Amino acid sequence: MKPTIYDIAKVAGVSTATVSKVINNKGRISDRTKEKIYQIMDEMRYRPNVLASALKGKCTYQIALLIPDMDNPIYAQYLKHIEDRGQELGFSIVMCSTDNNPEKEAKHITLLRQKKVDGFIIASKFSNEELLSELLQDEVPVVLFAHERPEMAIDSVTVDDYWGGFMATEHLISLKHEKIGVIADDSISCRERIRGYTSALRSAGLSAEDNMIVITRSKMADAEIAAGTLLDLTDRPTAIFGCNDIMAIGVMQAARKRHLTVPDELSVIGFDNTQMCTIVVPELSSIAMPVHELGKKAIDMLIDKIERQANLKQNIKMPPQLVIRNSTSKKK
Amino acid sequence: MKPTIYDIAKVAGVSTATVSKVINNKGRISDRTKEKIYQIMDEMRYRPNVLASALKGKCTYQIALLIPDMDNPIYAQYLKHIEDRGQELGFSIVMCSTDNNPEKEAKHITLLRQKKVDGFIIASKFSNEELLSELLQDEVPVVLFAHERPEMAIDSVTVDDYWGGFMATEHLISLKHEKIGVIADDSISCRERIRGYTSALRSAGLSAEDNMIVITRSKMADAEIAAGTLLDLTDRPTAIFGCNDIMAIGVMQAARKRHLTVPDELSVIGFDNTQMCTIVVPELSSIAMPVHELGKKAIDMLIDKIERQANLKQNIKMPPQLVIRNSTSKKK
DNA sequence: TTGAAAGCGCTAACAT
DNA sequence: ATGTTAGCGCTTTCAA
């Protein structure tokens, strides 16, 4: 059997309370007994039972991460970096795939609250307002990741989507494009990216036309169809901003089917700067987010809330970066 | 406060033991009280505390999944399908990134054993023999995923790597290629794939030359370099089998840098059939594994072990499938 | 068919 | 500085 504090206490000739105090570094214990207890724990290969201490209200060192769509590599990146940082800090990540489905979101949340995870990082759209306010009300630590809720007094760490959209569009404009399309899904981030797009257009004195904006599901095939409607216009755009790399690649495929060369006849830019950018031909220009820092910040923020029960709302927004590759060029 | 069995018992006018029995469907309880208790639990929105019951030796409904490299989309696919099935069955997945690093593997395993996950699915190379036998000895439920250990009497669900390698090579041979290279990493699966490759060559009466086999790390850049050594040979291969899609794409990039057209001057085939296959140009032929079924089988097998303490070793091996796209063509 | 009670391993208030 | 003790919420033997 695995040793318990009782075993340690017995061997050390002290009470379990003392052992517990040593483990948690609490109360005042003489250096001598402390030393002794450490040694004994070592010898007996003692490992505290997390369950038991969690039952007493301590934390479980588990964090749930809700992610909408594992098919999009950017989410795998989120996971990777969040897990990395969690690992460093002794926190495990429980991965929850939601498919942007409110029911799945709810199911995961209730289940994992029962299982007493210490907090949630939500990278999913999370349309379920009710559940969210329930979490807030119950003071469950939550941080939104790459999905804001400005109206909701909830912590978040995001990339500046508006600015990203702006930069992407501005880059296209600097290449003399004047008719620029955009393909996006209906998420809040994409709305922001579109806002940046519109704003860039305006500040360049260009008009933002409604028919240049197409909203569809965030799947390559859907994006391809959406791009098709743009490209089949008699007055077609000479550049398209795909609101994430998946969609941008969908655009490239639509172009290829129509024998339009990228970038000569159509410039394309994406968002997320995933590995996919470097394997398509031509390589895809994109907007990079600092995934690593974002992930670290999110975990650190959450753990801070968990351990210090800190309750001040924070909204961290980090700047994205333009990465120019070969899918964008001067309008011919 | 959330209600406990005590609350339920009090309201129902029974003992906690009775409530517990109803919850677990154990012992004999009259239908009447059963009914009543169910109703009360419903009304009070009772949710059992998993921690407490786990402390008494029940399961935590948590499974750890060890994955080597989140940058390879195939692993995201594993995760996705395993999580899917887990979700259906009420099991949460704790995701552990190992980077094929034995220390990280060990760290995760010890940590999660402390946290009392019910079992492990190991999709990582897992070089740490010692730890593995420790797990076996302690009768911790483990199933190996897509990584076999024939010598080790441990459950596994894998794809038939040998057969996959055979099919890929045979396909190339059927296109009249005679000098076929292969790029692989040093994992067991890749060794099997190479065995299939060699065997296909032999059965076609072709010679398997050692200098046609290059082992390197499973990264695109490394594969590109490795492929370079093959392509720069005066007597270069006319086809290359990349032991996974990442590596195959590395091969394609090496070819592009040398102005060799795929498939006209070089046929390339991959393995895993990830989404990447359809976004590269030309689209990459590959070997598909039934990820969905594989994931389901792994979870089901593990849960079976957890719940029934079944202990018969099973090794499920599923057949892969050849997917022909445009990166492979008849030798010119 | 039901209940009393011990205990899983740990923590924390309260004593000493 | 250290110990006593009462739980955390649940399961399970044993008795009724």
Coordinates of N, CA and C (backbone and C1' of nucleotides) in Angstrom, one line a residue, chain C residues 1-5 7-8 14-15:
Chain C
dT1 P -36.1 -6.3 -1.3 O5' -36.2 -5.2 -0.2 C5' -37.5 -4.6 0.1 C4' -37.2 -3.8 1.4 C3' -36.4 -2.5 1.1 O3' -37.1 -1.5 1.6 C1' -35.4 -3.8 2.9
dT2 P -36.7 0.0 1.6 O5' -35.7 0.0 2.9 C5' -36.1 0.6 4.0 C4' -35.0 0.5 5.1 C3' -34.0 1.6 5.1 O3' -34.4 2.5 6.2 C1' -33.0 -0.5 5.6
dG3 P -33.6 3.8 6.4 O5' -32.6 3.4 7.5 C5' -33.0 2.7 8.6 C4' -31.8 2.4 9.6 C3' -30.9 3.6 9.8 O3' -30.5 3.7 11.1 C1' -29.7 1.8 8.9
dA4 P -29.9 5.0 11.8 O5' -28.8 4.3 12.7 C5' -28.7 2.9 12.9 C4' -27.4 2.6 13.5 C3' -26.5 3.7 13.9 O3' -25.7 3.3 15.0 C1' -25.5 2.6 12.1
dA5 P -24.6 4.2 15.7 O5' -23.3 3.8 14.8 C5' -23.0 2.4 14.6 C4' -21.7 2.3 13.9 C3' -20.7 3.4 14.2 O3' -19.4 2.9 14.1 C1' -21.1 3.4 11.9
dG7 P -12.5 2.1 11.7 O5' -12.2 2.7 10.3 C5' -12.5 2.0 9.1 C4' -12.4 2.8 7.9 C3' -11.2 3.9 8.0 O3' -10.6 3.9 6.7 C1' -13.2 5.0 7.5
dC8 P -9.1 3.9 6.6 O5' -8.9 4.4 5.1 C5' -9.5 3.7 4.0 C4' -9.7 4.7 2.9 C3' -8.7 5.8 2.9 O3' -7.7 5.5 2.0 C1' -10.9 6.6 2.6
dC14 P -11.8 28.0 16.4 O5' -11.2 27.1 17.5 C5' -11.7 25.7 17.7 C4' -10.8 25.0 18.6 C3' -10.3 25.8 19.8 O3' -10.6 25.1 21.0 C1' -8.5 24.7 18.8
dA15 P -10.6 25.9 22.4 O5' -9.7 24.9 23.2 C5' -8.5 24.5 22.6 C4' -8.1 23.2 23.1 C3' -7.3 23.3 24.4 O3' -7.4 22.0 25.1 C1' -5.8 22.9 22.6

